[in-house]
């Protein structure tokens, strides 16, 4: 699932493949950009901003993409057959003489003036993996709505950018609180922010996330994806429930023994 670390790694791969090279092919397969052609423009850089990717090209333009739940960018040698999914799932193709980047299942694709990037990402909070990281500002934003649950506050990219559903569940476990605990009751919110920074930094260059310090297969995460399986710390079955606004709930995992705080509200 793409989160801040995945986006950071994707940006690095795209930058290494495309930066400094002129595009010999540009194919943007969304209706509003169908007639847009970036051929001949040089790719200047590809940078991440939270869960967003910004591909800056000559002429002062930025191609903005978001991976959503299952989007991805794949890079292969120019001339090779794309292999990231069915052809109909391709949303963008950027090719240089040597390398081609193909975007699959991208839910968001925009082209703006580079000077207008703030209209797309200016609302985001401090980026956990970005040069603008400000731990104190992130804490202040998380606490700005003290009655909000810690799980929802962590997922709000306006507070801090980069945490997704996996890290939300893992951070709450490591802090020993349920995701439904109000932010005002979270012990040491500064520790929560520092831990989020530590985890994303540690995982940004890994393909498989590790929060347990155990790199063996199926041992990397404490609770995420482990519904009804024993808690790695105490053996109690891990529970799962939805969290968030009705119709947009995110699957949340927690250990009812290791984590203290409110359970999920009743449904139905």
PDB file of C-alpha atoms in Angstrom, residues 1-243:
ATOM      1  CA  UNK A   1       0.000   0.000   0.000  1.00  0.00           C
ATOM      2  CA  UNK A   2       1.638   3.317  -1.059  1.00  0.00           C
ATOM      3  CA  UNK A   3       2.534   5.522   1.908  1.00  0.00           C
ATOM      4  CA  UNK A   4       5.172   8.199   2.360  1.00  0.00           C
ATOM      5  CA  UNK A   5       8.080   5.769   2.228  1.00  0.00           C
ATOM      6  CA  UNK A   6       6.803   4.136  -0.981  1.00  0.00           C
ATOM      7  CA  UNK A   7       6.323   7.526  -2.630  1.00  0.00           C
ATOM      8  CA  UNK A   8       9.811   8.669  -1.564  1.00  0.00           C
ATOM      9  CA  UNK A   9      11.323   5.511  -3.079  1.00  0.00           C
ATOM     10  CA  UNK A  10       9.273   5.881  -6.261  1.00  0.00           C
ATOM     11  CA  UNK A  11      10.422   9.479  -6.670  1.00  0.00           C
ATOM     12  CA  UNK A  12      14.048   8.403  -6.346  1.00  0.00           C
ATOM     13  CA  UNK A  13      13.639   5.684  -9.002  1.00  0.00           C
ATOM     14  CA  UNK A  14      11.898   8.087 -11.403  1.00  0.00           C
ATOM     15  CA  UNK A  15      14.470  10.816 -10.798  1.00  0.00           C
ATOM     16  CA  UNK A  16      17.390   8.483 -11.443  1.00  0.00           C
ATOM     17  CA  UNK A  17      15.756   7.229 -14.643  1.00  0.00           C
ATOM     18  CA  UNK A  18      14.511  10.496 -16.154  1.00  0.00           C
ATOM     19  CA  UNK A  19      16.233  13.565 -14.680  1.00  0.00           C
ATOM     20  CA  UNK A  20      18.452  15.469 -17.061  1.00  0.00           C
ATOM     21  CA  UNK A  21      17.043  13.739 -20.139  1.00  0.00           C
ATOM     22  CA  UNK A  22      14.703  15.007 -22.854  1.00  0.00           C
ATOM     23  CA  UNK A  23      11.405  13.231 -23.349  1.00  0.00           C
ATOM     24  CA  UNK A  24      11.019  11.500 -26.704  1.00  0.00           C
ATOM     25  CA  UNK A  25       7.488  10.339 -25.869  1.00  0.00           C
ATOM     26  CA  UNK A  26       4.707  11.656 -23.652  1.00  0.00           C
ATOM     27  CA  UNK A  27       1.317   9.974 -23.315  1.00  0.00           C
ATOM     28  CA  UNK A  28      -1.080  11.177 -20.599  1.00  0.00           C
ATOM     29  CA  UNK A  29      -4.207   9.040 -20.658  1.00  0.00           C
ATOM     30  CA  UNK A  30      -6.740  11.098 -18.749  1.00  0.00           C
ATOM     31  CA  UNK A  31      -9.369  13.130 -20.617  1.00  0.00           C
ATOM     32  CA  UNK A  32      -8.245  16.615 -19.581  1.00  0.00           C
ATOM     33  CA  UNK A  33      -4.616  15.888 -20.577  1.00  0.00           C
ATOM     34  CA  UNK A  34      -5.241  13.716 -23.625  1.00  0.00           C
ATOM     35  CA  UNK A  35      -3.958  16.356 -26.049  1.00  0.00           C
ATOM     36  CA  UNK A  36      -1.020  17.437 -23.880  1.00  0.00           C
ATOM     37  CA  UNK A  37       2.406  16.617 -25.294  1.00  0.00           C
ATOM     38  CA  UNK A  38       5.569  17.032 -23.216  1.00  0.00           C
ATOM     39  CA  UNK A  39       7.836  15.606 -25.917  1.00  0.00           C
ATOM     40  CA  UNK A  40      11.083  17.572 -26.244  1.00  0.00           C
ATOM     41  CA  UNK A  41      10.992  18.919 -22.693  1.00  0.00           C
ATOM     42  CA  UNK A  42      13.769  17.954 -20.293  1.00  0.00           C
ATOM     43  CA  UNK A  43      12.877  16.314 -17.019  1.00  0.00           C
ATOM     44  CA  UNK A  44      14.456  18.489 -14.345  1.00  0.00           C
ATOM     45  CA  UNK A  45      13.660  16.472 -11.228  1.00  0.00           C
ATOM     46  CA  UNK A  46      11.129  14.213  -9.563  1.00  0.00           C
ATOM     47  CA  UNK A  47      10.395  15.008  -5.927  1.00  0.00           C
ATOM     48  CA  UNK A  48       7.998  13.548  -3.354  1.00  0.00           C
ATOM     49  CA  UNK A  49       5.676  15.610  -1.167  1.00  0.00           C
ATOM     50  CA  UNK A  50       3.950  13.376   1.358  1.00  0.00           C
ATOM     51  CA  UNK A  51       2.020  10.901  -0.795  1.00  0.00           C
ATOM     52  CA  UNK A  52       2.290  13.113  -3.897  1.00  0.00           C
ATOM     53  CA  UNK A  53       4.803  12.947  -6.755  1.00  0.00           C
ATOM     54  CA  UNK A  54       5.945  16.081  -8.580  1.00  0.00           C
ATOM     55  CA  UNK A  55       7.724  15.593 -11.919  1.00  0.00           C
ATOM     56  CA  UNK A  56       9.145  18.965 -12.969  1.00  0.00           C
ATOM     57  CA  UNK A  57       9.972  19.495 -16.634  1.00  0.00           C
ATOM     58  CA  UNK A  58      11.463  22.277 -18.711  1.00  0.00           C
ATOM     59  CA  UNK A  59       9.257  25.226 -19.483  1.00  0.00           C
ATOM     60  CA  UNK A  60       8.058  25.585 -15.907  1.00  0.00           C
ATOM     61  CA  UNK A  61       5.593  22.711 -15.840  1.00  0.00           C
ATOM     62  CA  UNK A  62       4.961  20.043 -13.198  1.00  0.00           C
ATOM     63  CA  UNK A  63       3.223  16.717 -13.730  1.00  0.00           C
ATOM     64  CA  UNK A  64       1.532  15.841 -10.456  1.00  0.00           C
ATOM     65  CA  UNK A  65       0.516  12.273  -9.658  1.00  0.00           C
ATOM     66  CA  UNK A  66      -0.855  10.452  -6.639  1.00  0.00           C
ATOM     67  CA  UNK A  67      -0.667   6.683  -6.189  1.00  0.00           C
ATOM     68  CA  UNK A  68      -3.911   6.371  -4.225  1.00  0.00           C
ATOM     69  CA  UNK A  69      -4.549   2.856  -2.913  1.00  0.00           C
ATOM     70  CA  UNK A  70      -2.946   0.748  -5.658  1.00  0.00           C
ATOM     71  CA  UNK A  71      -1.291   3.054  -8.188  1.00  0.00           C
ATOM     72  CA  UNK A  72       2.345   2.621  -9.201  1.00  0.00           C
ATOM     73  CA  UNK A  73       5.072   3.848 -11.517  1.00  0.00           C
ATOM     74  CA  UNK A  74       7.282   1.271 -13.243  1.00  0.00           C
ATOM     75  CA  UNK A  75      10.512   1.965 -15.130  1.00  0.00           C
ATOM     76  CA  UNK A  76      11.939  -0.196 -17.908  1.00  0.00           C
ATOM     77  CA  UNK A  77      14.341   0.184 -20.798  1.00  0.00           C
ATOM     78  CA  UNK A  78      12.868   2.106 -23.700  1.00  0.00           C
ATOM     79  CA  UNK A  79      11.641  -0.369 -26.276  1.00  0.00           C
ATOM     80  CA  UNK A  80      10.828  -3.072 -23.737  1.00  0.00           C
ATOM     81  CA  UNK A  81       7.247  -4.175 -23.194  1.00  0.00           C
ATOM     82  CA  UNK A  82       5.585  -2.597 -20.121  1.00  0.00           C
ATOM     83  CA  UNK A  83       5.050  -5.127 -17.343  1.00  0.00           C
ATOM     84  CA  UNK A  84       3.277  -3.332 -14.515  1.00  0.00           C
ATOM     85  CA  UNK A  85      -0.243  -4.442 -15.349  1.00  0.00           C
ATOM     86  CA  UNK A  86      -2.820  -4.634 -18.143  1.00  0.00           C
ATOM     87  CA  UNK A  87      -2.478  -2.101 -20.926  1.00  0.00           C
ATOM     88  CA  UNK A  88      -5.836  -0.488 -20.103  1.00  0.00           C
ATOM     89  CA  UNK A  89      -4.568   0.430 -16.616  1.00  0.00           C
ATOM     90  CA  UNK A  90      -1.807   2.678 -17.985  1.00  0.00           C
ATOM     91  CA  UNK A  91      -2.466   6.352 -17.219  1.00  0.00           C
ATOM     92  CA  UNK A  92       0.876   7.948 -18.135  1.00  0.00           C
ATOM     93  CA  UNK A  93       3.979   7.225 -20.212  1.00  0.00           C
ATOM     94  CA  UNK A  94       7.152   9.326 -20.050  1.00  0.00           C
ATOM     95  CA  UNK A  95      10.020   8.082 -22.198  1.00  0.00           C
ATOM     96  CA  UNK A  96      13.596   9.197 -22.774  1.00  0.00           C
ATOM     97  CA  UNK A  97      15.990   7.622 -25.234  1.00  0.00           C
ATOM     98  CA  UNK A  98      17.079   5.058 -22.632  1.00  0.00           C
ATOM     99  CA  UNK A  99      14.350   4.701 -20.015  1.00  0.00           C
ATOM    100  CA  UNK A 100      10.546   4.712 -19.955  1.00  0.00           C
ATOM    101  CA  UNK A 101       8.372   5.373 -16.925  1.00  0.00           C
ATOM    102  CA  UNK A 102       4.825   4.014 -16.981  1.00  0.00           C
ATOM    103  CA  UNK A 103       2.176   5.025 -14.458  1.00  0.00           C
ATOM    104  CA  UNK A 104      -0.492   2.430 -13.673  1.00  0.00           C
ATOM    105  CA  UNK A 105      -3.873   2.951 -11.995  1.00  0.00           C
ATOM    106  CA  UNK A 106      -3.056   6.542 -11.056  1.00  0.00           C
ATOM    107  CA  UNK A 107      -6.229   8.072  -9.567  1.00  0.00           C
ATOM    108  CA  UNK A 108      -4.804  11.598  -9.835  1.00  0.00           C
ATOM    109  CA  UNK A 109      -2.868  13.126 -12.717  1.00  0.00           C
ATOM    110  CA  UNK A 110      -2.575  16.901 -13.170  1.00  0.00           C
ATOM    111  CA  UNK A 111      -0.357  19.290 -15.096  1.00  0.00           C
ATOM    112  CA  UNK A 112       0.265  22.723 -13.570  1.00  0.00           C
ATOM    113  CA  UNK A 113       2.755  25.529 -13.715  1.00  0.00           C
ATOM    114  CA  UNK A 114       5.587  24.731 -11.330  1.00  0.00           C
ATOM    115  CA  UNK A 115       4.932  28.050  -9.618  1.00  0.00           C
ATOM    116  CA  UNK A 116       1.399  26.827  -8.881  1.00  0.00           C
ATOM    117  CA  UNK A 117       2.318  23.564  -7.156  1.00  0.00           C
ATOM    118  CA  UNK A 118       1.008  24.967  -3.884  1.00  0.00           C
ATOM    119  CA  UNK A 119      -2.532  24.748  -5.260  1.00  0.00           C
ATOM    120  CA  UNK A 120      -2.116  20.960  -5.207  1.00  0.00           C
ATOM    121  CA  UNK A 121       0.095  20.288  -2.177  1.00  0.00           C
ATOM    122  CA  UNK A 122       0.106  23.529  -0.230  1.00  0.00           C
ATOM    123  CA  UNK A 123      -2.463  22.196   2.231  1.00  0.00           C
ATOM    124  CA  UNK A 124      -0.191  19.395   3.426  1.00  0.00           C
ATOM    125  CA  UNK A 125       1.410  19.407   6.833  1.00  0.00           C
ATOM    126  CA  UNK A 126       5.132  18.904   7.477  1.00  0.00           C
ATOM    127  CA  UNK A 127       6.512  16.102   5.306  1.00  0.00           C
ATOM    128  CA  UNK A 128       8.008  13.285   7.388  1.00  0.00           C
ATOM    129  CA  UNK A 129      10.587  12.621   4.655  1.00  0.00           C
ATOM    130  CA  UNK A 130      10.871  16.125   3.251  1.00  0.00           C
ATOM    131  CA  UNK A 131      13.204  19.079   3.734  1.00  0.00           C
ATOM    132  CA  UNK A 132      10.347  21.006   5.383  1.00  0.00           C
ATOM    133  CA  UNK A 133       9.998  18.544   8.265  1.00  0.00           C
ATOM    134  CA  UNK A 134       9.046  20.372  11.476  1.00  0.00           C
ATOM    135  CA  UNK A 135       8.263  18.096  14.423  1.00  0.00           C
ATOM    136  CA  UNK A 136       6.915  20.888  16.623  1.00  0.00           C
ATOM    137  CA  UNK A 137       4.514  22.050  13.910  1.00  0.00           C
ATOM    138  CA  UNK A 138       3.320  18.477  13.374  1.00  0.00           C
ATOM    139  CA  UNK A 139       2.539  18.102  17.095  1.00  0.00           C
ATOM    140  CA  UNK A 140       0.651  21.391  17.115  1.00  0.00           C
ATOM    141  CA  UNK A 141      -1.450  20.312  14.137  1.00  0.00           C
ATOM    142  CA  UNK A 142      -2.239  16.916  15.636  1.00  0.00           C
ATOM    143  CA  UNK A 143      -3.406  18.595  18.848  1.00  0.00           C
ATOM    144  CA  UNK A 144      -5.413  21.310  17.096  1.00  0.00           C
ATOM    145  CA  UNK A 145      -8.510  19.090  17.375  1.00  0.00           C
ATOM    146  CA  UNK A 146      -7.994  17.423  20.782  1.00  0.00           C
ATOM    147  CA  UNK A 147     -11.200  15.378  20.596  1.00  0.00           C
ATOM    148  CA  UNK A 148     -10.289  13.714  17.323  1.00  0.00           C
ATOM    149  CA  UNK A 149      -9.133  10.104  17.456  1.00  0.00           C
ATOM    150  CA  UNK A 150      -5.414   9.512  17.075  1.00  0.00           C
ATOM    151  CA  UNK A 151      -6.036   7.184  14.133  1.00  0.00           C
ATOM    152  CA  UNK A 152      -7.936   9.771  12.113  1.00  0.00           C
ATOM    153  CA  UNK A 153      -5.547  12.570  13.098  1.00  0.00           C
ATOM    154  CA  UNK A 154      -2.565  10.564  11.841  1.00  0.00           C
ATOM    155  CA  UNK A 155      -4.229   9.897   8.487  1.00  0.00           C
ATOM    156  CA  UNK A 156      -5.052  13.586   7.963  1.00  0.00           C
ATOM    157  CA  UNK A 157      -2.274  14.759   5.653  1.00  0.00           C
ATOM    158  CA  UNK A 158      -2.896  18.338   6.782  1.00  0.00           C
ATOM    159  CA  UNK A 159      -1.333  17.404  10.125  1.00  0.00           C
ATOM    160  CA  UNK A 160       1.745  15.562   8.894  1.00  0.00           C
ATOM    161  CA  UNK A 161       2.314  14.153   5.441  1.00  0.00           C
ATOM    162  CA  UNK A 162       3.269  10.561   4.774  1.00  0.00           C
ATOM    163  CA  UNK A 163       1.422   8.359   7.270  1.00  0.00           C
ATOM    164  CA  UNK A 164      -1.039   5.881   5.773  1.00  0.00           C
ATOM    165  CA  UNK A 165      -3.155   3.058   7.117  1.00  0.00           C
ATOM    166  CA  UNK A 166      -0.268   0.661   7.762  1.00  0.00           C
ATOM    167  CA  UNK A 167       1.746   3.123   9.811  1.00  0.00           C
ATOM    168  CA  UNK A 168      -1.377   4.342  11.604  1.00  0.00           C
ATOM    169  CA  UNK A 169      -2.012   0.862  13.026  1.00  0.00           C
ATOM    170  CA  UNK A 170       1.664   0.203  13.766  1.00  0.00           C
ATOM    171  CA  UNK A 171       2.247   3.556  15.474  1.00  0.00           C
ATOM    172  CA  UNK A 172      -0.752   3.114  17.742  1.00  0.00           C
ATOM    173  CA  UNK A 173       0.489  -0.354  18.717  1.00  0.00           C
ATOM    174  CA  UNK A 174       3.987   0.906  19.467  1.00  0.00           C
ATOM    175  CA  UNK A 175       2.556   3.739  21.557  1.00  0.00           C
ATOM    176  CA  UNK A 176       0.281   1.186  23.297  1.00  0.00           C
ATOM    177  CA  UNK A 177      -2.951   3.094  22.613  1.00  0.00           C
ATOM    178  CA  UNK A 178      -6.014   2.151  20.584  1.00  0.00           C
ATOM    179  CA  UNK A 179      -6.585   4.150  17.388  1.00  0.00           C
ATOM    180  CA  UNK A 180      -9.832   5.507  18.923  1.00  0.00           C
ATOM    181  CA  UNK A 181      -8.131   7.312  21.795  1.00  0.00           C
ATOM    182  CA  UNK A 182      -8.708  11.110  21.572  1.00  0.00           C
ATOM    183  CA  UNK A 183      -5.566  13.045  20.696  1.00  0.00           C
ATOM    184  CA  UNK A 184      -5.870  14.984  23.965  1.00  0.00           C
ATOM    185  CA  UNK A 185      -5.315  11.718  25.865  1.00  0.00           C
ATOM    186  CA  UNK A 186      -2.352  10.473  23.859  1.00  0.00           C
ATOM    187  CA  UNK A 187       0.681  10.205  26.155  1.00  0.00           C
ATOM    188  CA  UNK A 188       3.638  12.065  24.705  1.00  0.00           C
ATOM    189  CA  UNK A 189       2.394  13.267  21.294  1.00  0.00           C
ATOM    190  CA  UNK A 190       5.941  14.427  20.612  1.00  0.00           C
ATOM    191  CA  UNK A 191       7.058  10.804  20.980  1.00  0.00           C
ATOM    192  CA  UNK A 192       4.355   9.742  18.496  1.00  0.00           C
ATOM    193  CA  UNK A 193       5.676  12.209  15.926  1.00  0.00           C
ATOM    194  CA  UNK A 194       9.295  11.215  16.531  1.00  0.00           C
ATOM    195  CA  UNK A 195       8.375   7.544  16.134  1.00  0.00           C
ATOM    196  CA  UNK A 196       6.565   8.221  12.862  1.00  0.00           C
ATOM    197  CA  UNK A 197       9.647   9.998  11.549  1.00  0.00           C
ATOM    198  CA  UNK A 198      11.921   7.164  12.686  1.00  0.00           C
ATOM    199  CA  UNK A 199       9.826   4.443  11.036  1.00  0.00           C
ATOM    200  CA  UNK A 200       9.482   6.167   7.671  1.00  0.00           C
ATOM    201  CA  UNK A 201      13.177   7.057   7.579  1.00  0.00           C
ATOM    202  CA  UNK A 202      14.116   3.460   8.382  1.00  0.00           C
ATOM    203  CA  UNK A 203      11.831   2.041   5.691  1.00  0.00           C
ATOM    204  CA  UNK A 204      12.179   4.518   2.839  1.00  0.00           C
ATOM    205  CA  UNK A 205      14.847   2.441   1.087  1.00  0.00           C
ATOM    206  CA  UNK A 206      13.230  -0.952   1.754  1.00  0.00           C
ATOM    207  CA  UNK A 207      10.716  -2.766  -0.425  1.00  0.00           C
ATOM    208  CA  UNK A 208       9.152  -4.509   2.602  1.00  0.00           C
ATOM    209  CA  UNK A 209       8.273  -2.413   5.645  1.00  0.00           C
ATOM    210  CA  UNK A 210       9.682  -3.417   9.021  1.00  0.00           C
ATOM    211  CA  UNK A 211       8.408  -2.023  12.326  1.00  0.00           C
ATOM    212  CA  UNK A 212       9.316  -4.991  14.557  1.00  0.00           C
ATOM    213  CA  UNK A 213      13.089  -5.055  13.942  1.00  0.00           C
ATOM    214  CA  UNK A 214      12.600  -8.575  12.527  1.00  0.00           C
ATOM    215  CA  UNK A 215      13.318  -8.768   8.796  1.00  0.00           C
ATOM    216  CA  UNK A 216      12.125 -12.358   8.379  1.00  0.00           C
ATOM    217  CA  UNK A 217       9.177 -12.885   6.001  1.00  0.00           C
ATOM    218  CA  UNK A 218       5.816 -12.238   7.680  1.00  0.00           C
ATOM    219  CA  UNK A 219       7.550 -10.916  10.808  1.00  0.00           C
ATOM    220  CA  UNK A 220       7.958  -7.282   9.826  1.00  0.00           C
ATOM    221  CA  UNK A 221       4.737  -5.755  11.207  1.00  0.00           C
ATOM    222  CA  UNK A 222       3.221  -5.890  14.676  1.00  0.00           C
ATOM    223  CA  UNK A 223      -0.531  -5.870  13.945  1.00  0.00           C
ATOM    224  CA  UNK A 224      -1.352  -4.651  10.428  1.00  0.00           C
ATOM    225  CA  UNK A 225      -2.905  -7.398   8.319  1.00  0.00           C
ATOM    226  CA  UNK A 226      -2.922  -9.842  11.262  1.00  0.00           C
ATOM    227  CA  UNK A 227      -6.647 -10.062  12.072  1.00  0.00           C
ATOM    228  CA  UNK A 228      -7.426 -13.036  14.371  1.00  0.00           C
ATOM    229  CA  UNK A 229      -3.746 -13.991  14.555  1.00  0.00           C
ATOM    230  CA  UNK A 230      -1.793 -13.878  17.846  1.00  0.00           C
ATOM    231  CA  UNK A 231      -0.319 -10.567  18.923  1.00  0.00           C
ATOM    232  CA  UNK A 232       3.451 -10.805  18.552  1.00  0.00           C
ATOM    233  CA  UNK A 233       3.886  -9.346  22.029  1.00  0.00           C
ATOM    234  CA  UNK A 234       1.219 -11.061  24.176  1.00  0.00           C
ATOM    235  CA  UNK A 235      -0.507 -13.725  22.053  1.00  0.00           C
ATOM    236  CA  UNK A 236      -3.984 -12.174  22.220  1.00  0.00           C
ATOM    237  CA  UNK A 237      -5.813 -12.357  18.860  1.00  0.00           C
ATOM    238  CA  UNK A 238      -5.431  -9.131  16.882  1.00  0.00           C
ATOM    239  CA  UNK A 239      -8.747  -7.398  16.179  1.00  0.00           C
ATOM    240  CA  UNK A 240      -9.830  -5.475  13.095  1.00  0.00           C
ATOM    241  CA  UNK A 241     -12.465  -2.788  12.528  1.00  0.00           C
ATOM    242  CA  UNK A 242     -13.214   0.114  10.242  1.00  0.00           C
ATOM    243  CA  UNK A 243     -12.310   3.656  11.268  1.00  0.00           C
TER     244      UNK A 243
END
